[in-house]
PDB file of C-alpha atoms and ligand atoms in Angstrom:
ATOM      1  CA  UNK D   1     -51.320 -18.126 -70.252  1.00 53.00           C
ATOM      2  CA  UNK D   2     -51.261 -17.083 -73.896  1.00 52.00           C
ATOM      3  CA  UNK D   3     -48.649 -18.459 -76.297  1.00 73.00           C
ATOM      4  CA  UNK D   4     -46.965 -15.075 -76.689  1.00 77.00           C
ATOM      5  CA  UNK D   5     -44.700 -13.181 -74.317  1.00 77.00           C
ATOM      6  CA  UNK D   6     -47.306 -10.409 -74.331  1.00 74.00           C
ATOM      7  CA  UNK D   7     -47.060  -8.057 -71.374  1.00 74.00           C
ATOM      8  CA  UNK D   8     -45.032 -10.413 -69.168  1.00 84.00           C
ATOM      9  CA  UNK D   9     -42.140  -8.170 -68.106  1.00 85.00           C
ATOM     10  CA  UNK D  10     -39.913 -11.123 -67.252  1.00 91.00           C
ATOM     11  CA  UNK D  11     -39.864 -12.240 -70.885  1.00 95.00           C
ATOM     12  CA  UNK D  12     -37.911 -10.584 -73.658  1.00 96.00           C
ATOM     13  CA  UNK D  13     -38.197 -11.972 -77.174  1.00 97.00           C
ATOM     14  CA  UNK D  14     -34.820 -13.233 -78.413  1.00 98.00           C
ATOM     15  CA  UNK D  15     -35.842 -15.116 -81.573  1.00 98.00           C
ATOM     16  CA  UNK D  16     -39.154 -14.442 -83.269  1.00 98.00           C
ATOM     17  CA  UNK D  17     -41.379 -17.247 -84.495  1.00 98.00           C
ATOM     18  CA  UNK D  18     -40.914 -16.160 -88.127  1.00 98.00           C
ATOM     19  CA  UNK D  19     -37.125 -16.472 -87.819  1.00 98.00           C
ATOM     20  CA  UNK D  20     -37.480 -19.879 -86.145  1.00 98.00           C
ATOM     21  CA  UNK D  21     -39.776 -21.080 -88.919  1.00 98.00           C
ATOM     22  CA  UNK D  22     -37.334 -19.984 -91.607  1.00 98.00           C
ATOM     23  CA  UNK D  23     -34.308 -21.501 -89.880  1.00 98.00           C
ATOM     24  CA  UNK D  24     -36.051 -24.831 -89.160  1.00 98.00           C
ATOM     25  CA  UNK D  25     -36.809 -25.073 -92.883  1.00 98.00           C
ATOM     26  CA  UNK D  26     -33.127 -24.458 -93.699  1.00 98.00           C
ATOM     27  CA  UNK D  27     -31.961 -27.091 -91.205  1.00 98.00           C
ATOM     28  CA  UNK D  28     -34.431 -29.583 -92.696  1.00 98.00           C
ATOM     29  CA  UNK D  29     -33.146 -28.796 -96.183  1.00 98.00           C
ATOM     30  CA  UNK D  30     -29.559 -29.434 -95.073  1.00 98.00           C
ATOM     31  CA  UNK D  31     -30.584 -32.804 -93.593  1.00 98.00           C
ATOM     32  CA  UNK D  32     -32.532 -33.691 -96.744  1.00 98.00           C
ATOM     33  CA  UNK D  33     -29.482 -32.878 -98.872  1.00 98.00           C
ATOM     34  CA  UNK D  34     -27.042 -34.810 -96.662  1.00 98.00           C
ATOM     35  CA  UNK D  35     -29.157 -37.981 -96.594  1.00 98.00           C
ATOM     36  CA  UNK D  36     -30.509 -37.942-100.164  1.00 98.00           C
ATOM     37  CA  UNK D  37     -32.157 -41.274-101.029  1.00 96.00           C
ATOM     38  CA  UNK D  38     -31.842 -42.613 -97.473  1.00 98.00           C
ATOM     39  CA  UNK D  39     -34.027 -42.927 -94.405  1.00 98.00           C
ATOM     40  CA  UNK D  40     -33.388 -40.859 -91.297  1.00 98.00           C
ATOM     41  CA  UNK D  41     -34.441 -41.742 -87.774  1.00 98.00           C
ATOM     42  CA  UNK D  42     -35.031 -38.702 -85.570  1.00 98.00           C
ATOM     43  CA  UNK D  43     -34.711 -39.104 -81.814  1.00 98.00           C
ATOM     44  CA  UNK D  44     -36.245 -36.252 -79.851  1.00 98.00           C
ATOM     45  CA  UNK D  45     -34.937 -35.549 -76.375  1.00 97.00           C
ATOM     46  CA  UNK D  46     -38.026 -34.990 -74.235  1.00 96.00           C
ATOM     47  CA  UNK D  47     -39.513 -32.753 -73.348  1.00 94.00           C
ATOM     48  CA  UNK D  48     -37.759 -29.690 -74.677  1.00 96.00           C
ATOM     49  CA  UNK D  49     -37.189 -30.890 -78.250  1.00 98.00           C
ATOM     50  CA  UNK D  50     -40.753 -32.021 -78.979  1.00 97.00           C
ATOM     51  CA  UNK D  51     -41.852 -28.823 -80.705  1.00 98.00           C
ATOM     52  CA  UNK D  52     -38.636 -28.423 -82.691  1.00 98.00           C
ATOM     53  CA  UNK D  53     -38.836 -32.071 -83.792  1.00 98.00           C
ATOM     54  CA  UNK D  54     -42.491 -31.737 -84.814  1.00 98.00           C
ATOM     55  CA  UNK D  55     -41.721 -28.779 -87.064  1.00 98.00           C
ATOM     56  CA  UNK D  56     -38.429 -30.195 -88.340  1.00 98.00           C
ATOM     57  CA  UNK D  57     -39.712 -33.617 -89.375  1.00 98.00           C
ATOM     58  CA  UNK D  58     -42.467 -32.080 -91.490  1.00 98.00           C
ATOM     59  CA  UNK D  59     -39.903 -30.131 -93.511  1.00 98.00           C
ATOM     60  CA  UNK D  60     -37.625 -33.105 -94.235  1.00 98.00           C
ATOM     61  CA  UNK D  61     -38.257 -34.585 -97.677  1.00 98.00           C
ATOM     62  CA  UNK D  62     -36.990 -38.096 -96.947  1.00 98.00           C
ATOM     63  CA  UNK D  63     -38.333 -41.310 -95.500  1.00 98.00           C
ATOM     64  CA  UNK D  64     -38.302 -40.614 -91.754  1.00 98.00           C
ATOM     65  CA  UNK D  65     -39.135 -42.323 -88.497  1.00 98.00           C
ATOM     66  CA  UNK D  66     -39.188 -40.856 -85.012  1.00 98.00           C
ATOM     67  CA  UNK D  67     -38.597 -41.972 -81.465  1.00 98.00           C
ATOM     68  CA  UNK D  68     -38.131 -40.199 -78.153  1.00 98.00           C
ATOM     69  CA  UNK D  69     -35.872 -40.476 -75.163  1.00 98.00           C
ATOM     70  CA  UNK D  70     -36.393 -38.625 -71.900  1.00 96.00           C
ATOM     71  CA  UNK D  71     -33.542 -37.602 -69.674  1.00 91.00           C
ATOM     72  CA  UNK D  72     -33.361 -35.517 -66.578  1.00 81.00           C
ATOM     73  CA  UNK D  73     -30.409 -33.289 -65.880  1.00 69.00           C
ATOM     74  CA  UNK D  74     -31.790 -30.079 -64.483  1.00 55.00           C
ATOM     75  CA  UNK D  75     -34.316 -30.785 -61.772  1.00 51.00           C
ATOM     76  CA  UNK D  76     -36.651 -27.855 -61.414  1.00 50.00           C
ATOM     77  CA  UNK D  77     -34.228 -24.959 -61.522  1.00 53.00           C
ATOM     78  CA  UNK D  78     -32.001 -23.180 -63.976  1.00 55.00           C
ATOM     79  CA  UNK D  79     -28.655 -24.801 -63.181  1.00 59.00           C
ATOM     80  CA  UNK D  80     -27.405 -28.186 -64.322  1.00 60.00           C
ATOM     81  CA  UNK D  81     -26.952 -30.763 -61.611  1.00 58.00           C
ATOM     82  CA  UNK D  82     -24.371 -32.424 -63.846  1.00 63.00           C
ATOM     83  CA  UNK D  83     -26.142 -35.740 -63.396  1.00 74.00           C
ATOM     84  CA  UNK D  84     -27.985 -37.307 -66.307  1.00 84.00           C
ATOM     85  CA  UNK D  85     -30.589 -40.043 -65.920  1.00 85.00           C
ATOM     86  CA  UNK D  86     -32.631 -41.829 -68.585  1.00 92.00           C
ATOM     87  CA  UNK D  87     -36.287 -41.473 -67.607  1.00 94.00           C
ATOM     88  CA  UNK D  88     -37.733 -43.011 -70.784  1.00 97.00           C
ATOM     89  CA  UNK D  89     -35.710 -45.127 -73.173  1.00 97.00           C
ATOM     90  CA  UNK D  90     -36.188 -45.575 -76.920  1.00 98.00           C
ATOM     91  CA  UNK D  91     -39.001 -47.778 -78.151  1.00 98.00           C
ATOM     92  CA  UNK D  92     -36.941 -49.538 -80.813  1.00 97.00           C
ATOM     93  CA  UNK D  93     -33.427 -50.474 -81.897  1.00 98.00           C
ATOM     94  CA  UNK D  94     -31.303 -47.939 -83.784  1.00 98.00           C
ATOM     95  CA  UNK D  95     -28.777 -50.456 -85.103  1.00 98.00           C
ATOM     96  CA  UNK D  96     -27.785 -49.634 -88.679  1.00 98.00           C
ATOM     97  CA  UNK D  97     -29.919 -46.473 -88.856  1.00 98.00           C
ATOM     98  CA  UNK D  98     -29.051 -42.903 -89.825  1.00 98.00           C
ATOM     99  CA  UNK D  99     -29.846 -41.353 -86.462  1.00 98.00           C
ATOM    100  CA  UNK D 100     -30.287 -37.654 -85.805  1.00 98.00           C
ATOM    101  CA  UNK D 101     -30.556 -36.784 -82.153  1.00 98.00           C
ATOM    102  CA  UNK D 102     -32.808 -33.735 -81.853  1.00 98.00           C
ATOM    103  CA  UNK D 103     -32.090 -31.425 -78.909  1.00 98.00           C
ATOM    104  CA  UNK D 104     -33.691 -28.149 -77.881  1.00 97.00           C
ATOM    105  CA  UNK D 105     -30.470 -26.541 -76.675  1.00 97.00           C
ATOM    106  CA  UNK D 106     -26.806 -27.379 -76.200  1.00 96.00           C
ATOM    107  CA  UNK D 107     -25.662 -25.791 -72.979  1.00 93.00           C
ATOM    108  CA  UNK D 108     -22.928 -27.414 -70.867  1.00 92.00           C
ATOM    109  CA  UNK D 109     -22.982 -30.429 -73.208  1.00 93.00           C
ATOM    110  CA  UNK D 110     -23.307 -32.860 -70.284  1.00 91.00           C
ATOM    111  CA  UNK D 111     -26.622 -34.250 -71.517  1.00 91.00           C
ATOM    112  CA  UNK D 112     -25.466 -34.560 -75.097  1.00 94.00           C
ATOM    113  CA  UNK D 113     -22.140 -36.229 -74.321  1.00 93.00           C
ATOM    114  CA  UNK D 114     -23.952 -38.757 -72.127  1.00 92.00           C
ATOM    115  CA  UNK D 115     -26.586 -39.437 -74.785  1.00 95.00           C
ATOM    116  CA  UNK D 116     -24.036 -39.771 -77.576  1.00 96.00           C
ATOM    117  CA  UNK D 117     -22.131 -42.332 -75.518  1.00 94.00           C
ATOM    118  CA  UNK D 118     -25.283 -44.340 -74.781  1.00 94.00           C
ATOM    119  CA  UNK D 119     -26.568 -44.212 -78.384  1.00 97.00           C
ATOM    120  CA  UNK D 120     -23.215 -44.964 -80.004  1.00 97.00           C
ATOM    121  CA  UNK D 121     -23.110 -48.260 -78.088  1.00 97.00           C
ATOM    122  CA  UNK D 122     -26.286 -49.270 -79.928  1.00 98.00           C
ATOM    123  CA  UNK D 123     -24.473 -49.264 -83.284  1.00 98.00           C
ATOM    124  CA  UNK D 124     -26.286 -46.734 -85.462  1.00 98.00           C
ATOM    125  CA  UNK D 125     -24.918 -46.378 -89.001  1.00 98.00           C
ATOM    126  CA  UNK D 126     -24.563 -42.621 -88.470  1.00 98.00           C
ATOM    127  CA  UNK D 127     -25.199 -40.529 -85.374  1.00 98.00           C
ATOM    128  CA  UNK D 128     -25.657 -36.791 -85.795  1.00 98.00           C
ATOM    129  CA  UNK D 129     -27.042 -33.998 -83.670  1.00 98.00           C
ATOM    130  CA  UNK D 130     -29.565 -31.307 -84.544  1.00 98.00           C
ATOM    131  CA  UNK D 131     -30.055 -28.593 -81.947  1.00 98.00           C
ATOM    132  CA  UNK D 132     -32.321 -25.597 -82.224  1.00 98.00           C
ATOM    133  CA  UNK D 133     -30.115 -23.485 -79.957  1.00 98.00           C
ATOM    134  CA  UNK D 134     -26.475 -23.496 -78.933  1.00 97.00           C
ATOM    135  CA  UNK D 135     -24.889 -21.663 -75.983  1.00 96.00           C
ATOM    136  CA  UNK D 136     -21.211 -22.450 -76.695  1.00 95.00           C
ATOM    137  CA  UNK D 137     -19.927 -20.173 -73.932  1.00 93.00           C
ATOM    138  CA  UNK D 138     -21.365 -22.569 -71.317  1.00 90.00           C
ATOM    139  CA  UNK D 139     -19.749 -25.732 -72.642  1.00 92.00           C
ATOM    140  CA  UNK D 140     -18.099 -28.105 -70.150  1.00 91.00           C
ATOM    141  CA  UNK D 141     -17.838 -31.085 -72.535  1.00 91.00           C
ATOM    142  CA  UNK D 142     -16.356 -30.846 -76.033  1.00 92.00           C
ATOM    143  CA  UNK D 143     -19.500 -31.687 -78.028  1.00 93.00           C
ATOM    144  CA  UNK D 144     -20.987 -29.909 -81.044  1.00 95.00           C
ATOM    145  CA  UNK D 145     -24.192 -30.033 -83.035  1.00 97.00           C
ATOM    146  CA  UNK D 146     -24.037 -31.002 -86.720  1.00 98.00           C
ATOM    147  CA  UNK D 147     -27.130 -28.930 -87.460  1.00 98.00           C
ATOM    148  CA  UNK D 148     -27.571 -25.872 -85.256  1.00 98.00           C
ATOM    149  CA  UNK D 149     -30.450 -23.423 -85.569  1.00 98.00           C
ATOM    150  CA  UNK D 150     -29.129 -20.422 -83.651  1.00 98.00           C
ATOM    151  CA  UNK D 151     -26.077 -19.661 -81.563  1.00 98.00           C
ATOM    152  CA  UNK D 152     -27.195 -17.567 -78.596  1.00 97.00           C
ATOM    153  CA  UNK D 153     -25.501 -15.710 -75.730  1.00 96.00           C
ATOM    154  CA  UNK D 154     -25.367 -16.994 -72.177  1.00 94.00           C
ATOM    155  CA  UNK D 155     -28.967 -16.239 -71.235  1.00 95.00           C
ATOM    156  CA  UNK D 156     -31.645 -18.514 -69.831  1.00 95.00           C
ATOM    157  CA  UNK D 157     -34.267 -18.923 -72.521  1.00 97.00           C
ATOM    158  CA  UNK D 158     -37.786 -20.327 -72.632  1.00 97.00           C
ATOM    159  CA  UNK D 159     -40.420 -20.964 -75.272  1.00 98.00           C
ATOM    160  CA  UNK D 160     -40.747 -23.139 -78.388  1.00 98.00           C
ATOM    161  CA  UNK D 161     -40.460 -26.206 -76.145  1.00 98.00           C
ATOM    162  CA  UNK D 162     -38.003 -24.851 -73.590  1.00 97.00           C
ATOM    163  CA  UNK D 163     -39.242 -24.471 -70.043  1.00 96.00           C
ATOM    164  CA  UNK D 164     -38.500 -23.108 -66.643  1.00 95.00           C
ATOM    165  CA  UNK D 165     -40.070 -25.383 -64.051  1.00 93.00           C
ATOM    166  CA  UNK D 166     -42.373 -26.790 -66.783  1.00 94.00           C
ATOM    167  CA  UNK D 167     -43.700 -23.329 -67.693  1.00 95.00           C
ATOM    168  CA  UNK D 168     -43.430 -21.359 -70.922  1.00 97.00           C
ATOM    169  CA  UNK D 169     -42.977 -24.307 -73.331  1.00 97.00           C
ATOM    170  CA  UNK D 170     -45.941 -23.041 -75.363  1.00 98.00           C
ATOM    171  CA  UNK D 171     -44.482 -19.630 -76.205  1.00 98.00           C
ATOM    172  CA  UNK D 172     -44.153 -19.283 -79.957  1.00 97.00           C
ATOM    173  CA  UNK D 173     -41.007 -17.146 -79.732  1.00 98.00           C
ATOM    174  CA  UNK D 174     -37.783 -18.011 -77.902  1.00 98.00           C
ATOM    175  CA  UNK D 175     -37.593 -15.519 -75.017  1.00 98.00           C
ATOM    176  CA  UNK D 176     -35.026 -14.581 -72.401  1.00 97.00           C
ATOM    177  CA  UNK D 177     -36.386 -15.170 -68.900  1.00 96.00           C
ATOM    178  CA  UNK D 178     -35.374 -12.569 -66.368  1.00 90.00           C
ATOM    179  CA  UNK D 179     -34.878 -12.090 -63.514  1.00 74.00           C
ATOM    180  CA  UNK D 180     -34.363 -15.563 -62.076  1.00 59.00           C
ATOM    181  CA  UNK D 181     -37.430 -16.695 -60.164  1.00 57.00           C
ATOM    182  CA  UNK D 182     -38.457 -19.803 -58.342  1.00 55.00           C
ATOM    183  CA  UNK D 183     -40.924 -21.759 -60.492  1.00 51.00           C
TER     184      UNK D 183
HETATM  185  P1  IMP F   1     -26.725 -29.408 -70.961  1.00 68.18           P
HETATM  186  O1  IMP F   1     -26.616 -30.810 -70.485  1.00 68.18           O
HETATM  187  O2  IMP F   1     -26.188 -28.442 -69.949  1.00 68.18           O
HETATM  188  O3  IMP F   1     -26.163 -29.151 -72.320  1.00 68.18           O
HETATM  189  O4  IMP F   1     -28.251 -29.030 -70.952  1.00 68.18           O
HETATM  190  C1  IMP F   1     -29.134 -29.559 -71.801  1.00 68.18           C
HETATM  191  C2  IMP F   1     -30.540 -29.375 -71.309  1.00 68.18           C
HETATM  192  O5  IMP F   1     -30.676 -28.378 -70.293  1.00 68.18           O
HETATM  193  C3  IMP F   1     -31.378 -28.876 -72.456  1.00 68.18           C
HETATM  194  O6  IMP F   1     -31.830 -29.935 -73.247  1.00 68.18           O
HETATM  195  C4  IMP F   1     -32.473 -28.109 -71.742  1.00 68.18           C
HETATM  196  O7  IMP F   1     -33.521 -28.983 -71.404  1.00 68.18           O
HETATM  197  C5  IMP F   1     -31.809 -27.574 -70.484  1.00 68.18           C
HETATM  198  N1  IMP F   1     -31.397 -26.176 -70.687  1.00 68.18           N
HETATM  199  C6  IMP F   1     -30.159 -25.697 -70.874  1.00 68.18           C
HETATM  200  N2  IMP F   1     -30.154 -24.364 -71.049  1.00 68.18           N
HETATM  201  C7  IMP F   1     -31.451 -23.998 -70.993  1.00 68.18           C
HETATM  202  C8  IMP F   1     -32.134 -22.723 -71.125  1.00 68.18           C
HETATM  203  O8  IMP F   1     -31.554 -21.656 -71.357  1.00 68.18           O
HETATM  204  N3  IMP F   1     -33.483 -22.785 -71.004  1.00 68.18           N
HETATM  205  C9  IMP F   1     -34.191 -23.904 -70.772  1.00 68.18           C
HETATM  206  N4  IMP F   1     -33.592 -25.096 -70.641  1.00 68.18           N
HETATM  207  C10 IMP F   1     -32.241 -25.142 -70.739  1.00 68.18           C
END
């Protein structure tokens, strides 16, 4: 499959790659400004955030380090099971670090509220959240991102790291996937 929505009728472009590129640069600038003279430690939530993190970290003009955590909350479908499990933990301690948790999308907030609780126990100096996308209308837990790329309507989206049954992560644009299909 090509990395564009192309002629796939199930995909409708919601956010073009050029807009993503511009916004990621702005988010990185905001982080650079907020942490002037300090080091930031980015934690990407696998797998969805890997592409956002890769682009974001290269636009941050600070000393940075990265780590990844993998959680599962969705199984193979489009609805949250409400259960969060750590599949891969961090490689190193975050005690005393300026941590930015990097998420692909904030949806119900179940994943984020769980992760914030787990990470806070490990005593970071600061714990913030950067999310490429935010679907506030779906929120079940009162959590917010400190750095949000785009607020989007209640649609299921794929591309730029986001998947449906492991497909579509390589799309360069963020696209709405319709109608619902079994992966
Ligand atoms: P939450 O726990 O409901 O906030 O969901 C967080 C995770 O669900 C995200 O990190 C995504 O992996 C996945 N997710 C939520 N909405 C979407 C979507 O529209 N497309 C693809 N994945 C989604």
